[in-house]
CSV table of C-alpha atoms in Angstrom, one decimal:
chain,number,residue,atom,x,y,z
A,222,UNK,CA,-103.1,-25.0,-5.5
A,223,UNK,CA,-99.9,-23.3,-6.5
A,224,UNK,CA,-99.3,-22.1,-10.1
A,225,UNK,CA,-95.8,-23.7,-10.0
A,226,UNK,CA,-96.0,-27.4,-9.1
A,227,UNK,CA,-93.3,-29.0,-7.0
A,228,UNK,CA,-93.2,-32.5,-5.5
A,229,UNK,CA,-94.2,-32.3,-1.9
A,230,UNK,CA,-91.2,-34.3,-0.7
A,231,UNK,CA,-87.9,-35.9,-1.9
A,232,UNK,CA,-85.3,-37.8,0.0
A,233,UNK,CA,-81.8,-39.2,-0.4
A,234,UNK,CA,-79.0,-40.6,1.6
A,235,UNK,CA,-75.9,-38.6,2.5
A,236,UNK,CA,-73.6,-38.2,-0.6
A,237,UNK,CA,-76.4,-38.9,-3.1
A,238,UNK,CA,-77.8,-36.6,-5.7
A,239,UNK,CA,-81.4,-35.4,-5.7
A,240,UNK,CA,-83.4,-33.2,-8.0
A,241,UNK,CA,-86.5,-31.1,-7.3
A,242,UNK,CA,-88.7,-30.2,-10.3
A,243,UNK,CA,-90.8,-27.0,-10.7
A,244,UNK,CA,-93.4,-27.2,-13.4
A,245,UNK,CA,-95.1,-24.1,-14.7
A,246,UNK,CA,-96.9,-23.0,-17.9
A,247,UNK,CA,-96.6,-20.7,-20.9
A,248,UNK,CA,-97.8,-17.9,-18.7
A,249,UNK,CA,-94.8,-18.0,-16.5
A,250,UNK,CA,-91.6,-20.2,-16.9
A,251,UNK,CA,-92.5,-21.0,-20.5
A,252,UNK,CA,-93.0,-17.3,-21.3
A,253,UNK,CA,-89.3,-16.7,-20.5
A,254,UNK,CA,-89.5,-15.5,-17.0
A,255,UNK,CA,-86.6,-16.3,-14.7
A,256,UNK,CA,-86.8,-18.9,-12.0
A,257,UNK,CA,-85.3,-18.5,-8.6
A,258,UNK,CA,-84.9,-21.0,-5.8
A,259,UNK,CA,-85.0,-20.6,-2.0
A,260,UNK,CA,-84.0,-22.8,0.9
A,261,UNK,CA,-85.9,-22.5,4.1
A,262,UNK,CA,-84.6,-24.1,7.3
A,263,UNK,CA,-87.2,-24.6,10.1
A,264,UNK,CA,-88.1,-21.4,11.9
A,265,UNK,CA,-86.1,-19.1,9.6
A,266,UNK,CA,-86.7,-16.9,6.6
A,267,UNK,CA,-86.2,-18.3,3.1
A,268,UNK,CA,-82.7,-17.9,1.7
A,269,UNK,CA,-81.9,-17.2,-1.9
A,270,UNK,CA,-80.2,-20.4,-3.3
A,271,UNK,CA,-80.2,-20.0,-7.1
A,272,UNK,CA,-81.1,-16.8,-9.0
A,273,UNK,CA,-81.9,-16.2,-12.6
A,274,UNK,CA,-82.2,-20.0,-13.4
A,275,UNK,CA,-78.6,-21.1,-12.9
A,276,UNK,CA,-76.7,-18.6,-10.8
A,277,UNK,CA,-75.5,-19.2,-7.2
A,278,UNK,CA,-75.2,-16.2,-4.8
A,279,UNK,CA,-71.8,-15.8,-3.1
A,280,UNK,CA,-71.5,-18.4,-0.3
A,281,UNK,CA,-73.8,-21.0,-1.7
A,282,UNK,CA,-71.9,-24.3,-2.3
A,283,UNK,CA,-71.5,-25.5,-5.9
A,284,UNK,CA,-73.3,-28.7,-4.8
A,285,UNK,CA,-76.4,-26.7,-5.7
A,286,UNK,CA,-77.3,-26.1,-9.3
A,287,UNK,CA,-80.3,-24.9,-11.3
A,288,UNK,CA,-81.6,-25.4,-14.8
A,289,UNK,CA,-84.5,-24.4,-16.9
A,290,UNK,CA,-86.1,-25.8,-20.0
A,291,UNK,CA,-89.4,-25.0,-21.6
A,292,UNK,CA,-92.1,-24.7,-19.0
A,293,UNK,CA,-90.1,-26.3,-16.2
A,294,UNK,CA,-87.0,-25.8,-14.0
A,295,UNK,CA,-85.0,-28.0,-11.7
A,296,UNK,CA,-82.8,-27.8,-8.7
A,297,UNK,CA,-80.1,-30.4,-8.3
A,298,UNK,CA,-78.2,-31.1,-5.1
A,299,UNK,CA,-75.2,-33.3,-5.2
A,300,UNK,CA,-73.2,-34.8,-2.3
A,301,UNK,CA,-76.2,-34.6,0.0
A,302,UNK,CA,-75.5,-33.5,3.5
A,303,UNK,CA,-77.6,-33.6,6.7
A,304,UNK,CA,-77.6,-29.8,6.8
A,305,UNK,CA,-79.4,-29.7,3.4
A,306,UNK,CA,-82.6,-31.0,5.1
A,307,UNK,CA,-85.0,-28.1,4.5
A,308,UNK,CA,-87.9,-26.9,2.5
A,309,UNK,CA,-87.1,-25.7,-1.1
A,310,UNK,CA,-89.3,-23.3,-3.1
A,311,UNK,CA,-89.1,-22.2,-6.7
A,312,UNK,CA,-90.3,-18.8,-7.7
A,313,UNK,CA,-91.0,-16.9,-10.9
A,314,UNK,CA,-93.3,-14.3,-12.4
A,315,UNK,CA,-96.7,-14.9,-14.1
A,316,UNK,CA,-97.9,-12.5,-16.8
A,317,UNK,CA,-101.6,-13.5,-16.4
A,318,UNK,CA,-101.5,-12.8,-12.7
A,319,UNK,CA,-99.1,-9.9,-13.2
A,320,UNK,CA,-97.3,-10.9,-10.1
A,321,UNK,CA,-94.6,-13.1,-8.4
A,322,UNK,CA,-95.5,-16.7,-7.9
A,323,UNK,CA,-94.0,-19.4,-5.7
A,324,UNK,CA,-94.1,-23.2,-5.9
A,325,UNK,CA,-95.8,-25.1,-3.2
A,326,UNK,CA,-92.5,-26.2,-1.8
A,327,UNK,CA,-90.6,-29.5,-1.5
A,328,UNK,CA,-89.4,-31.0,1.8
A,329,UNK,CA,-86.0,-32.6,1.5
A,330,UNK,CA,-85.3,-35.4,3.9
A,331,UNK,CA,-81.7,-36.7,4.3
A,332,UNK,CA,-82.0,-40.3,5.3
B,286,UNK,CA,-73.9,-6.6,5.6
B,287,UNK,CA,-77.5,-5.9,4.5
B,288,UNK,CA,-80.1,-6.2,7.2
B,289,UNK,CA,-83.8,-5.8,7.1
B,290,UNK,CA,-85.2,-5.0,10.6
B,291,UNK,CA,-88.8,-5.8,11.3
B,292,UNK,CA,-90.3,-5.2,14.8
B,293,UNK,CA,-91.9,-8.3,16.5
B,294,UNK,CA,-95.3,-9.8,16.7
B,295,UNK,CA,-98.8,-8.3,16.6
B,296,UNK,CA,-102.3,-9.5,17.6
B,297,UNK,CA,-105.2,-8.0,15.7
B,298,UNK,CA,-109.0,-8.4,15.8
B,299,UNK,CA,-110.9,-9.5,12.6
B,300,UNK,CA,-111.9,-6.5,10.6
B,301,UNK,CA,-109.1,-4.3,11.9
B,302,UNK,CA,-105.9,-3.2,10.1
B,303,UNK,CA,-102.2,-3.9,10.6
B,304,UNK,CA,-99.2,-1.9,9.7
B,305,UNK,CA,-95.8,-3.7,9.5
B,306,UNK,CA,-92.5,-1.9,9.1
B,307,UNK,CA,-89.2,-2.8,7.5
B,308,UNK,CA,-86.0,-0.8,7.8
B,309,UNK,CA,-83.2,-1.8,5.5
B,310,UNK,CA,-79.6,-1.0,6.5
B,311,UNK,CA,-76.0,-1.8,5.5
B,312,UNK,CA,-75.1,-2.0,1.8
B,313,UNK,CA,-78.4,-0.9,0.4
B,314,UNK,CA,-78.6,0.7,-3.0
B,315,UNK,CA,-80.9,3.5,-4.1
B,316,UNK,CA,-82.6,1.3,-6.7
B,317,UNK,CA,-83.3,-1.6,-4.3
B,318,UNK,CA,-86.8,-3.1,-4.4
B,319,UNK,CA,-88.5,-4.0,-1.2
B,320,UNK,CA,-91.2,-6.6,-1.4
B,321,UNK,CA,-93.6,-8.1,1.2
B,322,UNK,CA,-94.0,-11.9,1.3
B,323,UNK,CA,-96.2,-13.7,3.8
B,324,UNK,CA,-96.2,-17.3,4.9
B,325,UNK,CA,-99.2,-18.8,6.7
B,326,UNK,CA,-98.5,-21.6,9.2
B,327,UNK,CA,-97.4,-24.7,7.3
B,328,UNK,CA,-97.8,-23.0,3.9
B,329,UNK,CA,-95.4,-21.7,1.2
B,330,UNK,CA,-94.5,-18.1,0.7
B,331,UNK,CA,-97.0,-15.7,-0.9
B,332,UNK,CA,-96.0,-12.5,-2.6
B,333,UNK,CA,-98.2,-9.5,-1.6
B,334,UNK,CA,-96.5,-6.7,-3.5
B,335,UNK,CA,-93.4,-4.5,-3.7
B,336,UNK,CA,-92.0,-1.1,-4.2
B,337,UNK,CA,-88.8,0.6,-5.4
B,338,UNK,CA,-88.7,3.5,-2.9
B,339,UNK,CA,-86.8,5.9,-5.1
B,340,UNK,CA,-89.4,5.5,-7.9
B,341,UNK,CA,-92.4,5.3,-5.5
B,342,UNK,CA,-95.0,3.4,-7.4
B,343,UNK,CA,-95.9,0.1,-5.7
B,344,UNK,CA,-97.1,-3.1,-7.4
B,345,UNK,CA,-99.6,-5.4,-5.8
B,346,UNK,CA,-100.6,-9.0,-6.2
B,347,UNK,CA,-104.1,-9.2,-7.6
B,348,UNK,CA,-105.3,-11.2,-4.6
B,349,UNK,CA,-104.7,-8.2,-2.3
B,350,UNK,CA,-105.7,-5.3,-4.5
B,351,UNK,CA,-107.9,-2.9,-2.6
B,352,UNK,CA,-106.9,-4.3,0.8
B,353,UNK,CA,-103.2,-3.6,0.9
B,354,UNK,CA,-101.0,-0.6,0.7
B,355,UNK,CA,-97.2,-0.5,0.5
B,356,UNK,CA,-95.3,2.8,0.9
B,357,UNK,CA,-91.8,4.0,1.6
B,358,UNK,CA,-90.6,7.0,3.7
B,359,UNK,CA,-87.5,8.1,1.9
B,360,UNK,CA,-86.4,10.3,4.8
B,361,UNK,CA,-86.1,7.4,7.2
B,362,UNK,CA,-85.7,4.6,4.7
B,363,UNK,CA,-88.6,2.7,6.2
B,364,UNK,CA,-90.9,0.6,4.1
B,365,UNK,CA,-94.5,0.0,5.3
B,366,UNK,CA,-97.1,-2.6,4.6
B,367,UNK,CA,-100.7,-2.0,5.6
B,368,UNK,CA,-103.3,-4.7,5.3
B,369,UNK,CA,-106.9,-3.8,6.0
B,370,UNK,CA,-110.1,-5.8,6.8
B,371,UNK,CA,-108.1,-8.5,8.5
B,372,UNK,CA,-109.5,-12.1,8.5
B,373,UNK,CA,-108.3,-15.1,10.5
B,374,UNK,CA,-106.8,-16.4,7.2
B,375,UNK,CA,-104.4,-13.4,7.3
B,376,UNK,CA,-102.6,-15.0,10.3
B,377,UNK,CA,-99.0,-15.4,9.0
B,378,UNK,CA,-95.4,-14.4,9.3
B,379,UNK,CA,-94.9,-11.3,7.2
B,380,UNK,CA,-91.5,-10.9,5.7
B,381,UNK,CA,-90.0,-7.9,3.9
B,382,UNK,CA,-87.4,-8.9,1.3
B,383,UNK,CA,-84.9,-6.9,-0.8
B,384,UNK,CA,-84.1,-7.5,-4.4
B,385,UNK,CA,-82.5,-5.8,-7.4
B,386,UNK,CA,-86.0,-5.9,-8.8
B,387,UNK,CA,-89.4,-6.6,-7.3
B,388,UNK,CA,-89.4,-10.1,-8.7
B,389,UNK,CA,-86.4,-11.6,-6.8
B,390,UNK,CA,-85.4,-11.6,-3.1
B,391,UNK,CA,-81.8,-11.8,-2.0
B,392,UNK,CA,-82.1,-10.6,1.6
B,393,UNK,CA,-85.0,-11.2,3.9
B,394,UNK,CA,-86.1,-9.7,7.2
B,395,UNK,CA,-86.6,-11.9,10.2
B,396,UNK,CA,-90.4,-11.7,9.8
B,397,UNK,CA,-93.2,-10.4,11.9
B,398,UNK,CA,-95.9,-12.7,13.1
B,399,UNK,CA,-99.4,-11.2,12.7
B,400,UNK,CA,-102.1,-13.2,14.5
B,401,UNK,CA,-105.7,-12.3,13.7
B,402,UNK,CA,-108.0,-13.6,16.4
B,403,UNK,CA,-111.1,-12.4,18.2
């Protein structure tokens, strides 16, 4: 059971918009710790997609955006493309555990 | 271009130890943090700990306290992970990852598969 809760799967047709939620608690996201998002394609290492809640690293398309509110965060993907099919993980810090935590991951299927 | 080089796979017996190495190159900064994140088959990533080599003191996830050691050799730039008392549940891909702090990871190594089996 992950400390950060994500839906196991989401899906959407090409061109559509999908969102992936990441629900935490007052010990992590709600305590003000930043949320980061990673994309993992099959057989590869995770890749940083969104950092510090809302920022995109160089080279990440602006179709990807992040937000944070209260004890939750969200990743939105607009203009869905086949190449977006991957696993997505949120990540933050938990003060009770004194360590980095990841969500359980969400598998995005492009229909 | 930042690269984190990790040598390939290892097979270990239960109860033994494993040492995994990571050598950052290209565009690294003296205050970079290097963390170790593992991923068991079909599971999500799990943070094990990290170190800022220039400062030296590692931090560890509570789950691995007493069984893990992370160290850095400043002369070669290599960062090490040692995990002791291996169990079958430790079978995973072990990634090193760089960040501007221990709590975020902007570059990842290719991963090293560690298989624990009798």
